[in-house]
CSV table of N, CA and C in Angstrom, one decimal:
chain,number,residue,atom,x,y,z
A,1,UNK,N,7.1,-3.1,-5.5
A,1,UNK,CA,7.0,-2.4,-3.9
A,1,UNK,C,7.8,-3.2,-3.2
A,2,UNK,N,9.3,-2.5,-2.6
A,2,UNK,CA,10.1,-3.8,-2.0
A,2,UNK,C,10.0,-4.1,-0.2
A,3,UNK,N,9.9,-5.3,-0.1
A,3,UNK,CA,10.0,-5.5,1.6
A,3,UNK,C,8.2,-6.1,1.6
A,4,UNK,N,7.3,-5.9,0.6
A,4,UNK,CA,6.5,-6.6,1.1
A,4,UNK,C,5.6,-8.2,0.3
A,5,UNK,N,6.7,-9.1,0.3
A,5,UNK,CA,6.4,-9.9,-0.4
A,5,UNK,C,6.8,-10.1,-2.2
A,6,UNK,N,7.5,-9.9,-2.1
A,6,UNK,CA,7.9,-9.5,-4.2
A,6,UNK,C,6.4,-8.9,-4.7
A,7,UNK,N,6.1,-9.4,-5.7
A,7,UNK,CA,5.5,-9.0,-6.6
A,7,UNK,C,3.8,-8.6,-6.5
A,8,UNK,N,3.8,-9.4,-5.3
A,8,UNK,CA,2.5,-8.9,-4.3
A,8,UNK,C,1.9,-7.9,-4.1
A,9,UNK,N,2.8,-6.7,-4.2
A,9,UNK,CA,2.2,-6.0,-3.4
A,9,UNK,C,2.8,-5.0,-4.1
A,10,UNK,N,2.1,-3.9,-5.4
A,10,UNK,CA,2.3,-3.2,-5.9
A,10,UNK,C,2.4,-1.8,-6.1
A,11,UNK,N,2.9,-0.2,-6.1
A,11,UNK,CA,2.5,0.8,-5.8
A,11,UNK,C,2.8,1.8,-7.4
A,12,UNK,N,1.5,2.8,-7.2
A,12,UNK,CA,1.2,3.1,-9.1
A,12,UNK,C,2.4,4.6,-8.3
A,13,UNK,N,2.9,5.2,-9.3
A,13,UNK,CA,3.9,6.9,-8.9
A,13,UNK,C,2.8,7.2,-10.4
A,14,UNK,N,2.0,8.7,-9.6
A,14,UNK,CA,1.5,10.0,-10.4
A,14,UNK,C,2.2,10.7,-10.1
A,15,UNK,N,2.4,11.5,-11.3
A,15,UNK,CA,3.5,13.0,-11.1
A,15,UNK,C,2.1,14.4,-11.4
A,16,UNK,N,2.0,15.1,-10.6
A,16,UNK,CA,0.6,16.2,-11.3
A,16,UNK,C,1.6,17.7,-10.6
A,17,UNK,N,1.1,18.0,-12.1
A,17,UNK,CA,2.0,20.0,-11.5
A,17,UNK,C,3.9,19.1,-10.3
A,18,UNK,N,3.2,20.0,-9.7
A,18,UNK,CA,4.4,19.1,-9.1
A,18,UNK,C,4.6,18.5,-8.1
A,19,UNK,N,3.0,17.8,-7.3
A,19,UNK,CA,3.7,17.1,-7.0
A,19,UNK,C,3.2,16.0,-7.6
A,20,UNK,N,3.2,14.6,-6.1
A,20,UNK,CA,3.7,13.4,-6.7
A,20,UNK,C,3.0,12.3,-5.6
A,21,UNK,N,1.5,11.2,-6.2
A,21,UNK,CA,0.9,10.5,-5.7
A,21,UNK,C,1.0,9.2,-5.9
A,22,UNK,N,1.1,8.5,-5.1
A,22,UNK,CA,1.1,7.1,-4.8
A,22,UNK,C,0.4,6.3,-4.6
A,23,UNK,N,0.0,5.2,-4.5
A,23,UNK,CA,-1.2,4.0,-3.8
A,23,UNK,C,-0.6,2.8,-4.0
A,24,UNK,N,-0.8,2.2,-3.1
A,24,UNK,CA,0.0,0.4,-2.8
A,24,UNK,C,-1.6,0.2,-2.4
A,25,UNK,N,-1.5,-1.3,-4.0
A,25,UNK,CA,-2.5,-1.5,-3.3
A,25,UNK,C,-1.6,-3.5,-4.1
A,26,UNK,N,-2.0,-4.3,-3.4
A,26,UNK,CA,-2.5,-5.5,-3.7
A,26,UNK,C,-2.8,-6.7,-4.3
A,27,UNK,N,-2.4,-7.1,-4.6
A,27,UNK,CA,-2.8,-8.7,-5.6
A,27,UNK,C,-2.7,-10.4,-5.2
A,28,UNK,N,-2.5,-10.3,-4.6
A,28,UNK,CA,-2.0,-11.8,-3.7
A,28,UNK,C,-3.0,-12.2,-3.6
A,29,UNK,N,-4.5,-12.1,-4.1
A,29,UNK,CA,-5.5,-12.9,-3.6
A,29,UNK,C,-6.6,-12.9,-4.8
A,30,UNK,N,-7.0,-13.7,-5.3
A,30,UNK,CA,-7.2,-13.6,-6.2
A,30,UNK,C,-9.2,-13.0,-6.2
A,31,UNK,N,-10.0,-13.1,-5.5
A,31,UNK,CA,-11.2,-12.9,-5.2
A,31,UNK,C,-11.6,-11.3,-4.9
A,32,UNK,N,-9.8,-10.1,-5.2
A,32,UNK,CA,-10.1,-8.7,-5.6
A,32,UNK,C,-8.7,-8.2,-5.3
A,33,UNK,N,-8.5,-7.2,-5.1
A,33,UNK,CA,-7.6,-6.0,-5.2
A,33,UNK,C,-8.5,-5.6,-3.9
A,34,UNK,N,-7.4,-5.2,-3.1
A,34,UNK,CA,-6.7,-4.3,-1.8
A,34,UNK,C,-6.1,-2.8,-1.8
A,35,UNK,N,-7.4,-1.8,-1.7
A,35,UNK,CA,-6.2,-1.1,-2.0
A,35,UNK,C,-6.0,-0.4,-0.3
A,36,UNK,N,-4.6,-0.5,0.0
A,36,UNK,CA,-3.8,-0.8,1.3
A,36,UNK,C,-4.1,1.0,1.4
A,37,UNK,N,-3.7,1.8,0.1
A,37,UNK,CA,-3.4,3.2,0.6
A,37,UNK,C,-2.7,3.8,-0.2
A,38,UNK,N,-3.1,5.2,-0.3
A,38,UNK,CA,-3.3,6.2,-1.2
A,38,UNK,C,-2.6,7.6,-0.6
A,39,UNK,N,-1.8,8.6,-0.9
A,39,UNK,CA,-0.9,9.2,-0.6
A,39,UNK,C,-0.9,10.5,-1.7
A,40,UNK,N,-0.2,12.1,-0.8
A,40,UNK,CA,-0.3,12.5,-1.9
A,40,UNK,C,1.9,13.1,-1.2
A,41,UNK,N,2.5,12.3,-1.5
A,41,UNK,CA,4.3,12.5,-1.3
A,41,UNK,C,4.1,13.3,-0.7
A,42,UNK,N,5.1,13.9,-0.1
A,42,UNK,CA,5.5,15.4,0.3
A,42,UNK,C,6.7,14.7,1.2
A,43,UNK,N,7.7,15.3,0.1
A,43,UNK,CA,9.0,14.6,0.0
A,43,UNK,C,9.9,15.5,1.8
A,44,UNK,N,10.1,14.7,2.3
A,44,UNK,CA,11.2,15.6,3.6
A,44,UNK,C,12.2,14.3,3.6
A,45,UNK,N,12.5,13.6,3.2
A,45,UNK,CA,13.5,13.1,2.8
A,45,UNK,C,13.9,12.5,0.7
A,46,UNK,N,14.0,13.2,0.0
A,46,UNK,CA,14.2,12.5,-1.4
A,46,UNK,C,13.3,11.6,-2.0
A,47,UNK,N,12.7,10.8,-2.6
A,47,UNK,CA,12.2,9.6,-3.0
A,47,UNK,C,11.5,8.6,-1.9
A,48,UNK,N,12.0,8.6,-0.5
A,48,UNK,CA,11.6,7.2,0.3
A,48,UNK,C,10.5,7.9,0.4
A,49,UNK,N,9.6,6.4,0.9
A,49,UNK,CA,8.7,6.7,1.6
A,49,UNK,C,8.6,6.7,2.6
A,50,UNK,N,7.5,6.9,3.2
A,50,UNK,CA,8.3,7.7,4.6
A,50,UNK,C,7.8,6.7,5.8
A,51,UNK,N,8.8,6.5,7.0
A,51,UNK,CA,7.9,5.3,7.3
A,51,UNK,C,7.3,5.0,8.5
A,52,UNK,N,6.3,6.2,8.7
A,52,UNK,CA,4.5,5.8,9.5
A,52,UNK,C,3.9,5.2,7.8
A,53,UNK,N,4.3,5.7,6.7
A,53,UNK,CA,3.3,4.7,5.0
A,53,UNK,C,3.6,3.3,5.1
A,54,UNK,N,4.9,3.3,5.3
A,54,UNK,CA,5.1,2.4,5.5
A,54,UNK,C,4.9,1.4,6.6
A,55,UNK,N,4.8,1.8,7.6
A,55,UNK,CA,4.5,0.2,8.6
A,55,UNK,C,2.6,0.6,8.4
A,56,UNK,N,2.2,2.0,8.6
A,56,UNK,CA,0.7,1.8,8.0
A,56,UNK,C,0.2,0.7,6.9
A,57,UNK,N,1.2,0.6,5.7
A,57,UNK,CA,1.0,-0.2,5.0
A,57,UNK,C,0.8,-2.3,5.4
A,58,UNK,N,2.1,-2.2,6.2
A,58,UNK,CA,2.1,-3.4,6.4
A,58,UNK,C,1.1,-3.9,7.9
A,59,UNK,N,0.9,-2.7,7.7
A,59,UNK,CA,-0.6,-2.7,9.3
A,59,UNK,C,-1.9,-3.4,8.1
A,60,UNK,N,-2.2,-2.8,7.2
A,60,UNK,CA,-3.2,-3.0,6.3
A,60,UNK,C,-3.2,-4.0,5.4
A,61,UNK,N,-1.6,-5.2,4.9
A,61,UNK,CA,-2.0,-5.9,4.5
A,61,UNK,C,-1.7,-6.8,5.6
A,62,UNK,N,-2.0,-7.1,6.5
A,62,UNK,CA,-1.9,-8.2,7.6
A,62,UNK,C,-3.5,-8.0,7.7
A,63,UNK,N,-4.1,-7.1,7.8
A,63,UNK,CA,-6.1,-7.0,7.2
A,63,UNK,C,-6.6,-7.4,6.6
A,64,UNK,N,-5.8,-7.2,5.4
A,64,UNK,CA,-6.5,-7.7,4.3
A,64,UNK,C,-6.4,-9.4,4.1
A,65,UNK,N,-4.7,-10.4,4.8
A,65,UNK,CA,-4.4,-11.2,4.6
A,65,UNK,C,-5.6,-12.4,5.8
A,66,UNK,N,-6.0,-11.0,7.0
A,66,UNK,CA,-6.6,-12.1,7.6
A,66,UNK,C,-8.4,-11.9,7.6
A,67,UNK,N,-8.8,-10.9,6.6
A,67,UNK,CA,-10.3,-11.2,5.4
A,67,UNK,C,-9.7,-12.1,4.8
A,68,UNK,N,-9.4,-11.9,4.1
A,68,UNK,CA,-8.9,-13.2,3.0
A,68,UNK,C,-9.0,-14.8,3.4
A,69,UNK,N,-9.0,-15.1,4.9
A,69,UNK,CA,-8.5,-16.3,5.5
A,69,UNK,C,-10.3,-16.5,6.0
A,70,UNK,N,-10.5,-15.1,6.3
A,70,UNK,CA,-11.9,-15.5,7.1
A,70,UNK,C,-12.7,-15.5,6.2
A,71,UNK,N,-12.8,-15.3,4.5
A,71,UNK,CA,-13.8,-15.9,3.6
A,71,UNK,C,-13.9,-16.8,3.3
A,72,UNK,N,-12.4,-17.5,3.2
A,72,UNK,CA,-11.8,-18.8,3.2
A,72,UNK,C,-12.8,-19.5,3.8
A,73,UNK,N,-12.7,-19.6,5.1
A,73,UNK,CA,-13.9,-20.4,6.1
A,73,UNK,C,-15.0,-20.6,6.5
């Protein structure tokens, strides 16, 4: 997924019947996988992920980073 620090944030896309589902997670930290967002894609403008979902993913990635550093100290 572009814009989230390279290959450390991954998106899985799955089509089921006429719907598309997405899950976004990070593998940046060795102690675990953080699922940042999972949702049904409802197309409003083609295949692009809605801006609101991208902002939510950014906030959750920052929270995962904070939790990671708290556990290290």
